[in-house]
Short mmCIF file of C-alpha atoms and ligand atoms in Angstrom, two decimals:
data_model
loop_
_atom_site.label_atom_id
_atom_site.label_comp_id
_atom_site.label_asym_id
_atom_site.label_seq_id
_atom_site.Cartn_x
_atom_site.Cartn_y
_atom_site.Cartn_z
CA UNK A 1 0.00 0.00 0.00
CA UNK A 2 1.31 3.35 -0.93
CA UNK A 3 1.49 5.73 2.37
CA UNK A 4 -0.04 9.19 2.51
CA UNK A 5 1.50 11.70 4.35
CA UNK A 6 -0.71 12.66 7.13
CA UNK A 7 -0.52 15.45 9.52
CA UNK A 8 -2.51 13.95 12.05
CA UNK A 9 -3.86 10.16 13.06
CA UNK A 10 -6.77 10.13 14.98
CA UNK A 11 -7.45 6.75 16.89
CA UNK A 12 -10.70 5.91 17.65
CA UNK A 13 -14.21 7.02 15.13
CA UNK A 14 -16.09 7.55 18.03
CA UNK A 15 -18.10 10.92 18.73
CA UNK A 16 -14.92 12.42 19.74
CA UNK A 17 -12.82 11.05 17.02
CA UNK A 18 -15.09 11.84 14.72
CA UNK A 19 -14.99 15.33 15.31
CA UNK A 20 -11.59 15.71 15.73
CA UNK A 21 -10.73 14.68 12.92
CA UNK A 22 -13.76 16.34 10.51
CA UNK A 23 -12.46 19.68 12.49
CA UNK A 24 -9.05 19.14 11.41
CA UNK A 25 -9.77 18.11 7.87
CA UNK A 26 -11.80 20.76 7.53
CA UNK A 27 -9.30 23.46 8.77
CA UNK A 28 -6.80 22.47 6.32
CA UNK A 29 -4.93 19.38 7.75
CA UNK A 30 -4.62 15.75 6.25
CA UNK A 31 -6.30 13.69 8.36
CA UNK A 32 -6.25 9.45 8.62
CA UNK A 33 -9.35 8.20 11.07
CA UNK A 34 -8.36 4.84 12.57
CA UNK A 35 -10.65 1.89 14.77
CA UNK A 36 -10.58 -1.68 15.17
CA UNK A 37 -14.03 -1.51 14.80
CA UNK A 38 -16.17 -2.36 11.65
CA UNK A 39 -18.55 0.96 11.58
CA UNK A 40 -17.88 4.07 13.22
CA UNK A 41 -19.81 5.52 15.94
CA UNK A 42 -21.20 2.84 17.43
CA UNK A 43 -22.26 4.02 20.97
CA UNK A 44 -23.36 6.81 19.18
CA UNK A 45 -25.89 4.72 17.29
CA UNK A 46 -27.17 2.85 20.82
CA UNK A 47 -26.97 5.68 22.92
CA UNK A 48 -30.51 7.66 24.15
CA UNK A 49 -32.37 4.73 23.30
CA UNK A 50 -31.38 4.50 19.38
CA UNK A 51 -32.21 8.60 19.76
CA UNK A 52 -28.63 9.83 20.68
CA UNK A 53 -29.04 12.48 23.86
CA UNK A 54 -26.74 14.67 21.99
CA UNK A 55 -26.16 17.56 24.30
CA UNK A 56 -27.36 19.60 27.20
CA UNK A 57 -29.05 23.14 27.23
CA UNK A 58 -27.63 22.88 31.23
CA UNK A 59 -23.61 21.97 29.74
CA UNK A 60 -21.48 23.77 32.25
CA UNK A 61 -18.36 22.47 33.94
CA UNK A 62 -20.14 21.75 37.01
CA UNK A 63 -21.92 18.75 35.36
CA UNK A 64 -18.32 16.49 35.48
CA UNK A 65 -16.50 14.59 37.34
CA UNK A 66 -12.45 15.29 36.78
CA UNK A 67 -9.29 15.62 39.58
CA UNK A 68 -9.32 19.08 37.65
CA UNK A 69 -12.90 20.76 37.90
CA UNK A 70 -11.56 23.16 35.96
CA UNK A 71 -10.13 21.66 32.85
CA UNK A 72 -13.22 21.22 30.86
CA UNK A 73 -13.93 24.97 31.27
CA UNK A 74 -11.93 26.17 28.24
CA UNK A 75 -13.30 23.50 25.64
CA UNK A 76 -16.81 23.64 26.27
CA UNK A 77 -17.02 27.30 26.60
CA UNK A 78 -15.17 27.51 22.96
CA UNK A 79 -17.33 25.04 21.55
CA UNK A 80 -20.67 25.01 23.29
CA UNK A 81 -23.68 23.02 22.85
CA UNK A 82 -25.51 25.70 21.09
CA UNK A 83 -23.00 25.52 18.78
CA UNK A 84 -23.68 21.66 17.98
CA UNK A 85 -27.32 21.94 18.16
CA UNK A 86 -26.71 24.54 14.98
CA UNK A 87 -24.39 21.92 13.34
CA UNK A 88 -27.77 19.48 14.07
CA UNK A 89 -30.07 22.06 12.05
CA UNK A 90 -28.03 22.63 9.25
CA UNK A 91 -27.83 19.05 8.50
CA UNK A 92 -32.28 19.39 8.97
CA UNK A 93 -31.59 16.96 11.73
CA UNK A 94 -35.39 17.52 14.26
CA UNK A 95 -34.52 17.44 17.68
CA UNK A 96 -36.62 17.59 21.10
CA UNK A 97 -35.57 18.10 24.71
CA UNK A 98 -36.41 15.34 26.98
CA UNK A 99 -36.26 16.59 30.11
CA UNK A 100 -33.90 18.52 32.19
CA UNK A 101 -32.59 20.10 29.20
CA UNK A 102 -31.66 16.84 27.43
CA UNK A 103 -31.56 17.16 23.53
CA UNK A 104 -32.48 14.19 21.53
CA UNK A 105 -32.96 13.62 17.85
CA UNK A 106 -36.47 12.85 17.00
CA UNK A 107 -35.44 10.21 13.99
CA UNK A 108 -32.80 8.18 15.01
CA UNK A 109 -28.94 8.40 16.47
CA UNK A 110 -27.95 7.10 12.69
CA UNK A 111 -28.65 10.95 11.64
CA UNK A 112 -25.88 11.93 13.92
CA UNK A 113 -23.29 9.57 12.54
CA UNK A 114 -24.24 10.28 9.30
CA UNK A 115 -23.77 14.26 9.85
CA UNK A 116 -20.01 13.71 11.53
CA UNK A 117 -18.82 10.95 8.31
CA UNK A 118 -20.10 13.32 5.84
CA UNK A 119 -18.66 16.41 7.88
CA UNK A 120 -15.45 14.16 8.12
CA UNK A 121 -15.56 13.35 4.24
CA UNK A 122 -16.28 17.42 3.62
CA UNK A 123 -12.47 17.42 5.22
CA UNK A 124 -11.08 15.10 3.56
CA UNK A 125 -10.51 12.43 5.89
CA UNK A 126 -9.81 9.21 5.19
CA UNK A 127 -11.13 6.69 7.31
CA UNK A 128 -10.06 2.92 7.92
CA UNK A 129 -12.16 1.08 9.66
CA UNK A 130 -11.22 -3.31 11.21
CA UNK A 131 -7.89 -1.72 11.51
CA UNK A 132 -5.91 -2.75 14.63
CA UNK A 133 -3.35 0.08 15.69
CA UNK A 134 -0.48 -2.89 17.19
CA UNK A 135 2.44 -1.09 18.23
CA UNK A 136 2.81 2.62 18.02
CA UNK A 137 6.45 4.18 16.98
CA UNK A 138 7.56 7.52 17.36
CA UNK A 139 10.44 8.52 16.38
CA UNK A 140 12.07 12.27 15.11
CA UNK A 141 8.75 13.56 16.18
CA UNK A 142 6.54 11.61 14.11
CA UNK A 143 3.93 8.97 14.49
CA UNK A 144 3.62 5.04 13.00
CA UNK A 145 0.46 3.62 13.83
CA UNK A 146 -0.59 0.57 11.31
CA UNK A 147 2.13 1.74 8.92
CA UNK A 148 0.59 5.35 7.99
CA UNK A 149 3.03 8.12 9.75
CA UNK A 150 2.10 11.47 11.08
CA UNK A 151 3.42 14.20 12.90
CA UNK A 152 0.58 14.21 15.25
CA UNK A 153 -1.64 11.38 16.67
CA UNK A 154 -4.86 12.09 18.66
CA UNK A 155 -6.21 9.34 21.18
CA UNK A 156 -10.13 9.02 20.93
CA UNK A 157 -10.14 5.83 21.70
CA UNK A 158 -12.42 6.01 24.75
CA UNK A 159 -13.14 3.51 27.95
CA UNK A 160 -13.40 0.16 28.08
CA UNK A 161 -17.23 0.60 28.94
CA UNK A 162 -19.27 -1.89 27.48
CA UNK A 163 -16.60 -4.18 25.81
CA UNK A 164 -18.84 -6.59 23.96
CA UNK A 165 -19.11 -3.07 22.01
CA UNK A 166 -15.24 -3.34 21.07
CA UNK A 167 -14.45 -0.63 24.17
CA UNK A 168 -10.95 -1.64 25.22
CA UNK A 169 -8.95 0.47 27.62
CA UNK A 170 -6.00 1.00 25.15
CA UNK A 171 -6.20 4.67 25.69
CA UNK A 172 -4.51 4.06 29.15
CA UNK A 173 -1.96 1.73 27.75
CA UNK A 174 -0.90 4.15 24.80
CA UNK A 175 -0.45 7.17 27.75
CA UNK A 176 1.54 4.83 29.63
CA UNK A 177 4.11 4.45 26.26
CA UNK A 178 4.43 8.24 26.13
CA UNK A 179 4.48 8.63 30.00
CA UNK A 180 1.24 10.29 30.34
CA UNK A 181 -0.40 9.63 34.41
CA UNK A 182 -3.35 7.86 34.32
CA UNK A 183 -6.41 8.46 36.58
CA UNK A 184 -7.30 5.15 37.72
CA UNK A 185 -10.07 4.24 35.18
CA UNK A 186 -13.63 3.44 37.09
CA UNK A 187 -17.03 2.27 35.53
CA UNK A 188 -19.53 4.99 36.56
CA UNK A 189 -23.14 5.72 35.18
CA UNK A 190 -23.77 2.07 36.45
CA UNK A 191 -26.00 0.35 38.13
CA UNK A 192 -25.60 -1.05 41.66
CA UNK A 193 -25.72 -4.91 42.96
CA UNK A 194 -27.24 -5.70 46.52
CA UNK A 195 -26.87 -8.35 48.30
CA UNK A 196 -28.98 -11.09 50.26
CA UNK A 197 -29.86 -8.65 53.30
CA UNK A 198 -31.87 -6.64 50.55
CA UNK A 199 -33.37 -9.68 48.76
CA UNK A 200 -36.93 -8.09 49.31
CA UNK A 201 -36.11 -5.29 46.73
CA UNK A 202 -34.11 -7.46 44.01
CA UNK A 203 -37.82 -9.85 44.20
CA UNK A 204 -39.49 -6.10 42.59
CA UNK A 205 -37.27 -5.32 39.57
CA UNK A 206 -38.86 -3.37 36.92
CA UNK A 207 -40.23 -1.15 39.79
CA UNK A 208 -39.49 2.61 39.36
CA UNK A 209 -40.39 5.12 41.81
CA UNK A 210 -39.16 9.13 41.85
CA UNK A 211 -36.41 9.09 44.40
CA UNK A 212 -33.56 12.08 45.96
CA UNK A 213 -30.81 9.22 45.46
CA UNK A 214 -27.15 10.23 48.01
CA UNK A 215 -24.23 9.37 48.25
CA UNK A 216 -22.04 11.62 50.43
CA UNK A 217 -22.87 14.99 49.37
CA UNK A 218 -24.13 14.49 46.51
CA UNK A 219 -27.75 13.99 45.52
CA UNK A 220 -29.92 13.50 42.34
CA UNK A 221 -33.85 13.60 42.12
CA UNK A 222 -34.75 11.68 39.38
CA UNK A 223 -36.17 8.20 39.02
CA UNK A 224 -34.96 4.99 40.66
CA UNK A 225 -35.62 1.56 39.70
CA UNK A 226 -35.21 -1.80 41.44
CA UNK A 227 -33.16 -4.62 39.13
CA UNK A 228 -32.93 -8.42 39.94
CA UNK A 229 -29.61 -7.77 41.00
CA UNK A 230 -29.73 -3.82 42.56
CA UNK A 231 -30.70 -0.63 42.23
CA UNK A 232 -30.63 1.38 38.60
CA UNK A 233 -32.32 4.20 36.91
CA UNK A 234 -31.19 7.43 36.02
CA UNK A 235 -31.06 8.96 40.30
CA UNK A 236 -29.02 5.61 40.87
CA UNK A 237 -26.74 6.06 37.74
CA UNK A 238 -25.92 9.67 38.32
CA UNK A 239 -24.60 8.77 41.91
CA UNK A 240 -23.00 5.64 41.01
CA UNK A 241 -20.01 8.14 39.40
CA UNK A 242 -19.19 9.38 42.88
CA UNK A 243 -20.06 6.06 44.60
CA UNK A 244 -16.48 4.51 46.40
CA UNK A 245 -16.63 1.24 47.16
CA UNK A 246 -18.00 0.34 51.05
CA UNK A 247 -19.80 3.71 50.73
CA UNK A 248 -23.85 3.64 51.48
CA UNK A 249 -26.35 4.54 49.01
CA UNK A 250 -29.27 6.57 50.81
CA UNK A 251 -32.82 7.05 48.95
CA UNK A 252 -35.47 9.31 49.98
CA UNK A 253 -38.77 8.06 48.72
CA UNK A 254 -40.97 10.02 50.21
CA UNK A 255 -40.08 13.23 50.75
CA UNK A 256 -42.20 14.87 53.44
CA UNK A 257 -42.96 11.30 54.93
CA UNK A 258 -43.50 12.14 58.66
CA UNK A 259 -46.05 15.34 57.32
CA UNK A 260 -47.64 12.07 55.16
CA UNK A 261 -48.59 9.64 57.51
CA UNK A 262 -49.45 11.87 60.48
CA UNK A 263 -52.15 12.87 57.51
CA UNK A 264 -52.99 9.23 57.01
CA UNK A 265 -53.10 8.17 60.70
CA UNK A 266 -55.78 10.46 60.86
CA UNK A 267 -57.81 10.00 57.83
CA UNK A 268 -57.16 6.20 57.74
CA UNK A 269 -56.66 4.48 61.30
CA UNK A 270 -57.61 1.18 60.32
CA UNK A 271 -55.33 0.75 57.77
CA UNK A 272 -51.87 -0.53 58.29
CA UNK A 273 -48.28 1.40 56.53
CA UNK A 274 -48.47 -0.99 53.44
CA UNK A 275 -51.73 0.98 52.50
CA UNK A 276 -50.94 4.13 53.71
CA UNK A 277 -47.62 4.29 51.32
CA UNK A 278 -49.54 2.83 48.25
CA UNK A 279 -51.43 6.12 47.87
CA UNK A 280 -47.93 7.56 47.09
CA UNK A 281 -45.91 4.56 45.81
CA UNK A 282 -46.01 1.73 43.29
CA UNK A 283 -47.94 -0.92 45.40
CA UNK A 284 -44.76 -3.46 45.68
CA UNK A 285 -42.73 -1.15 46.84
CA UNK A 286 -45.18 0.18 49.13
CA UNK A 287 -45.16 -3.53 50.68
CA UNK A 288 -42.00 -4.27 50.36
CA UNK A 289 -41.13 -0.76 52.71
CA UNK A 290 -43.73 -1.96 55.05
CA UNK A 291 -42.10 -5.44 55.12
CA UNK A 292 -38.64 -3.33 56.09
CA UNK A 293 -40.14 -1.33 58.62
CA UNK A 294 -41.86 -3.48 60.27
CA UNK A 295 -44.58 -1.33 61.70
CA UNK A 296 -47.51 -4.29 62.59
CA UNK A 297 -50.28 -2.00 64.25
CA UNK A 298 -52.18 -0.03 62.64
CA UNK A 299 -51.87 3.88 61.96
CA UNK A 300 -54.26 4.29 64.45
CA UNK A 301 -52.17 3.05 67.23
CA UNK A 302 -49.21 4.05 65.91
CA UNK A 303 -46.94 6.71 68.83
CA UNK A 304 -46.05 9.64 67.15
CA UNK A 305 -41.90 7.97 67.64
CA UNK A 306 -43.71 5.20 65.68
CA UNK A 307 -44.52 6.97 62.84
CA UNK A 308 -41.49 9.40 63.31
CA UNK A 309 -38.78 6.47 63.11
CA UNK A 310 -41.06 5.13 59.92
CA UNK A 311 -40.75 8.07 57.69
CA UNK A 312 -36.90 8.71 59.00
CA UNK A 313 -36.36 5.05 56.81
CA UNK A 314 -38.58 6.27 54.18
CA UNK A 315 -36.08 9.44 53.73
CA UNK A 316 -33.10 7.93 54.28
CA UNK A 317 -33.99 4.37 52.88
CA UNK A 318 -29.96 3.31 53.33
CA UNK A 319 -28.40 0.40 51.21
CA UNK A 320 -24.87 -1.13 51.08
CA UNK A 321 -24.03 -2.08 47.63
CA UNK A 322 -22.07 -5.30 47.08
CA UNK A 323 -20.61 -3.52 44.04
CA UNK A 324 -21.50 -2.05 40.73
CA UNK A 325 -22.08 -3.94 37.75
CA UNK A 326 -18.98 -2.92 36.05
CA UNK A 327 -17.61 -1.87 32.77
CA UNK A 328 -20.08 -4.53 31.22
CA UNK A 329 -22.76 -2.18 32.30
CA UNK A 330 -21.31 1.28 33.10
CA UNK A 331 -22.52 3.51 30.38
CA UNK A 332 -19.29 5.76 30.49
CA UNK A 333 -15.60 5.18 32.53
CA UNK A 334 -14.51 8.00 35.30
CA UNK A 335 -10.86 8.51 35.29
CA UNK A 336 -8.77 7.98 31.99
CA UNK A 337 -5.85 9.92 31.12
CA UNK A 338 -5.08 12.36 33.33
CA UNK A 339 -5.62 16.13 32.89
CA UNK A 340 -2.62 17.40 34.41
CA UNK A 341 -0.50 15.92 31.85
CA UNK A 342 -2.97 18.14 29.12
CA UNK A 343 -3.03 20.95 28.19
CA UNK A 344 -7.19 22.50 28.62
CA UNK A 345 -6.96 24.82 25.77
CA UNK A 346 -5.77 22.24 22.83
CA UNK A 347 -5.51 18.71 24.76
CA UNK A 348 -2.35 18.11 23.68
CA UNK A 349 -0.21 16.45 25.96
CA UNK A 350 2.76 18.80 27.56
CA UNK A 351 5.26 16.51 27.50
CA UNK A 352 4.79 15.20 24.12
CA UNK A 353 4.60 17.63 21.47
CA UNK A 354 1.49 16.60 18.65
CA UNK A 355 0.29 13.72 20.64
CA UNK A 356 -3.50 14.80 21.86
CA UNK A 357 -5.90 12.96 24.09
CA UNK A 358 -9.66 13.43 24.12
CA UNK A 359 -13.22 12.22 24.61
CA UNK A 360 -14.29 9.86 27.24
CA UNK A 361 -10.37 8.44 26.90
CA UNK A 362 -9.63 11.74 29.39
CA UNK A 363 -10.29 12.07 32.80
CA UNK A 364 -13.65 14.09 32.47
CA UNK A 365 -16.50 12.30 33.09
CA UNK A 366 -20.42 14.18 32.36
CA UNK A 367 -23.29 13.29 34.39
CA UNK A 368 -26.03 11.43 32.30
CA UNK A 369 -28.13 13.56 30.40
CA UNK A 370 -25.92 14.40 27.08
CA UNK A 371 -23.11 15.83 28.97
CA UNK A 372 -20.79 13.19 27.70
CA UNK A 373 -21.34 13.69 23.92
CA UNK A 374 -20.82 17.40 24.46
CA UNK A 375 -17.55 16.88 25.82
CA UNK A 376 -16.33 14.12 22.84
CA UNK A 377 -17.75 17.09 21.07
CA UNK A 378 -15.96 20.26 22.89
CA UNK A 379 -12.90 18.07 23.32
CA UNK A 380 -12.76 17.18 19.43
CA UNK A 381 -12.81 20.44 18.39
CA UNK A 382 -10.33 21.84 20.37
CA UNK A 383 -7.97 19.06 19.33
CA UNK A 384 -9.14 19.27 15.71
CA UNK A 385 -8.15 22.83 15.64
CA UNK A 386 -4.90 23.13 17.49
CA UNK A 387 -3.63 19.90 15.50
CA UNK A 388 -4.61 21.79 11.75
CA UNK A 389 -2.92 25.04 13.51
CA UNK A 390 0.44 23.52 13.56
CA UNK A 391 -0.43 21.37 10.81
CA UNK A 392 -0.50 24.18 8.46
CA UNK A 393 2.46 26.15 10.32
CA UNK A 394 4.55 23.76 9.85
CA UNK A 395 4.11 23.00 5.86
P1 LIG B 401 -16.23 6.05 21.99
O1 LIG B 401 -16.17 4.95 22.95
O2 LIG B 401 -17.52 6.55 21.51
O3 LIG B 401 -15.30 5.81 20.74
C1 LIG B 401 -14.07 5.16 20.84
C2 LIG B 401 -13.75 4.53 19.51
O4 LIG B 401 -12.45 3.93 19.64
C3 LIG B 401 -14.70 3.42 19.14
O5 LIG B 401 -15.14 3.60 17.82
C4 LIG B 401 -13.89 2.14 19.31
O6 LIG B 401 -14.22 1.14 18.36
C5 LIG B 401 -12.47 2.63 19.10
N1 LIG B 401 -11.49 1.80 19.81
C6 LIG B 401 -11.52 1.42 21.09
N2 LIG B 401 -10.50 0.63 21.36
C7 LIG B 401 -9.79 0.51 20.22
C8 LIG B 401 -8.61 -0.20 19.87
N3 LIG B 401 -7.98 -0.98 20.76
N4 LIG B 401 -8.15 -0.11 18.59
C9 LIG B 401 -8.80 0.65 17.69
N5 LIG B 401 -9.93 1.34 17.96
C10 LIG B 401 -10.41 1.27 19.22
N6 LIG B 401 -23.64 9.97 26.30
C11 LIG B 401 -24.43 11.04 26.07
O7 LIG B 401 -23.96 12.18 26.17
N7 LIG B 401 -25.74 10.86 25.71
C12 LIG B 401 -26.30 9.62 25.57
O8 LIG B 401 -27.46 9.48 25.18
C13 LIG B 401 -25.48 8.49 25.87
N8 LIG B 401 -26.01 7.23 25.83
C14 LIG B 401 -25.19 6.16 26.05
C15 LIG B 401 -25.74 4.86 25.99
C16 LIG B 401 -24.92 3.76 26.18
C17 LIG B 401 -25.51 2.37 26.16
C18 LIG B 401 -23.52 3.94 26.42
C19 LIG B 401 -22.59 2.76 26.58
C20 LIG B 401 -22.99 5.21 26.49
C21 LIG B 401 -23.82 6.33 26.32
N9 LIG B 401 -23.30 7.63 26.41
C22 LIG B 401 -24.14 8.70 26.19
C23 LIG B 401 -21.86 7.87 26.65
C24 LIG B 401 -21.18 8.17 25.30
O9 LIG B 401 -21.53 7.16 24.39
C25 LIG B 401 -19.66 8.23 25.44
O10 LIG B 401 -19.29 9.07 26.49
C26 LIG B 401 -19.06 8.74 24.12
O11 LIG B 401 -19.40 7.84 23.09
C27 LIG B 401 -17.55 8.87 24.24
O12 LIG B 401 -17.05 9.21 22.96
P2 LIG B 401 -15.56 8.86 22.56
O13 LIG B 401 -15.45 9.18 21.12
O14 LIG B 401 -14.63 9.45 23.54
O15 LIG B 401 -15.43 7.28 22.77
#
């Protein structure tokens, strides 16, 4: 095969890749797109339920986990989501927002690939897809990865979240080569596993209630959901990311749940907790609480202690996870390569001159709600740019 000369190799045709490299192209640079896998994009294409919850409205630094709050600051304030959702209408892509400012496409998540390859062929980029990457050289300042050469290489190679979907953790292994720290990778969005002492719970999966779900100091109202093996839904997900192992998970049901059954001692004193909770709750759950607290008599005869201790379980309903269910489930990984080795503005790496790191492969990690496709997004761009900057200086 006769080589190209490339300015930059991008690794990875995820979101982040993907945009990288169609910024780069686009700017000017020559740009080769590498992944192992056989079609690009492919968490794009699952992700929001086949509809792709492509950004926030809410997208502010705040809504990420990183050792450097700071770091995302400079990329996502340069390129915003407004500035994504535009790229969405120009392609006549409909969108809707969800809830709490979640954008979605109305079609399908296949739109959004299809915008970022023809974006990426508007650049000139040539994409190779079933390509393995094998060893990387560098050597007088350039790049070998699969025998193309390049004077830069970006790493968009994500997590290893969700491996049956060809995630691998390479990212980590390639910073390692060039000496770049590495935060120690986590799976977070994930659901949680219980074990025997909360067997009455894992017997209701499927059940969903609107929860305040804690852990530490942090807390998410949203819905919760019981699984065979735990706890899920998006309240459980969102604190699963700053969940440490041997750390309890507290729910609050029912907010307001000593004001509630004061009410329903006095409008219902025959009736026992199991009905007094199933005016407010899905009726398992309502049974299954009962079943935890334990309260036999009914409301009627119920001390005002009684009732007291009762709703102080239904606010601070406290589990002990066994664990989470891992990468195989974890819908993004915390940690990654680590920020102080990056420079915020372009993401190149500061001890490595042309060798960039971005996406979900960095240690910046959105809550869930489209936070994490604006940062492949934010991150891509800034790469894209700075790597067709001294692309085209340098020629
Ligand atoms: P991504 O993982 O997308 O891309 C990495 C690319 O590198 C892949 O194409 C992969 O094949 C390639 N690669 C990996 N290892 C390689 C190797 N060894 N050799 C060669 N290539 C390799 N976020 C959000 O904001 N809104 C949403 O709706 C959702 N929904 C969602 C659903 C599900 C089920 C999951 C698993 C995740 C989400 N996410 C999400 C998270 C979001 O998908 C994720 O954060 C981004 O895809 C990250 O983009 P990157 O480009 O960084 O990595």
């Amino acid at each position: 095969m006769t080589e190209r000369d490339y300015d930059v190799i991008v690794l990875g045709a995820g979101g982040a890749g993907l945009m990288a490299a169609a910024t780069a192209g686009q700017s000017g640079a020559r740009v080769l797109l590498i992944d192992h896998a056989d079609k690009p994009g492919k968490k794009i294409l699952i992700s929001g339920g086949g509809r792709c919850n492509f950004t926030n409205t809410g997208t502010g630094p705040e809504n990420f986990l990183s050792e450097n709050p700071h770091f995302a600051k400079s990329a996502l304030s340069r390129y915003t989501r407004w500035e994504f959702v535009a790229l969405v209408e120009r392609y006549g892509i409909a969108w809707h927002e969800k809830t709490l400012g979640q954008l979605f496409c109305d079609g399908s998540a296949r739109q959004i690939v299809a915008m970022l390859l023809e974006e990426c062929s508007r650049g000139g980029v040539e994409i190779r897809l079933s390509t393995p990457l094998g060893e990387i050289g560098h050597a007088d300042g350039r790049f070998e990865v699969a025998g193309a050469k390049a004077g830069q290489l970006v790493i968009a190679t994500g997590g290893p979240s969700i491996p049956k979907m060809g995630a691998t953790g390479v990212a980590y292994d390639i910073a390692r080569r060039f000496g770049l720290p590495v935060v120690t990778p986590r799976p977070a969005l994930v659901p949680f596993t219980l074990g025997d002492e909360d067997a009455l719970f894992k017997a209701i999966p499927g059940v969903s209630f609107p929860a305040v779900a804690r852990v530490g100091d942090i807390a998410f109202q949203e819905a919760a959901l019981f699984t065979h093996k735990g706890l899920s839904g998006p309240a459980i997900l969102q604190v699963s990311s700053y969940w440490t192992p041997g750390e309890p998970v507290v729910l609050s049901v029912l907010p307001d749940a000593a004001a509630v059954l004061r009410a329903a001692r006095q409008e219902m004193p025959r009736a026992h907790l199991k009905a007094a909770l199933s005016r407010h709750l899905p009726a398992r759950l309502a049974e299954v609480l009962a079943a935890r607290i334990g309260l036999e008599q009914e409301l009627g005869n119920c001390s005002d202690a009684k009732l007291f201790q009762a709703a102080e379980t239904l606010t601070a309903l406290t589990f002990w996870p066994t664990g989470t269910e891992g990468y195989a489930k974890a819908e993004v990984t915390a940690g990654g390569i680590a920020t102080a080795g990056l420079s915020s503005k372009t993401m190149e790496a500061r001890d490595v001159p042309g060798l960039y790191a971005i996406g979900e492969a960095v240690d910046v990690t959105g809550w869930l709600g489209g936070y994490n496709f604006q940062w492949a997004w934010s991150s891509g761009v800034a790469a894209g740019l700075a790597v067709a900057e001294r692309a085209l200086g340098g020629r």
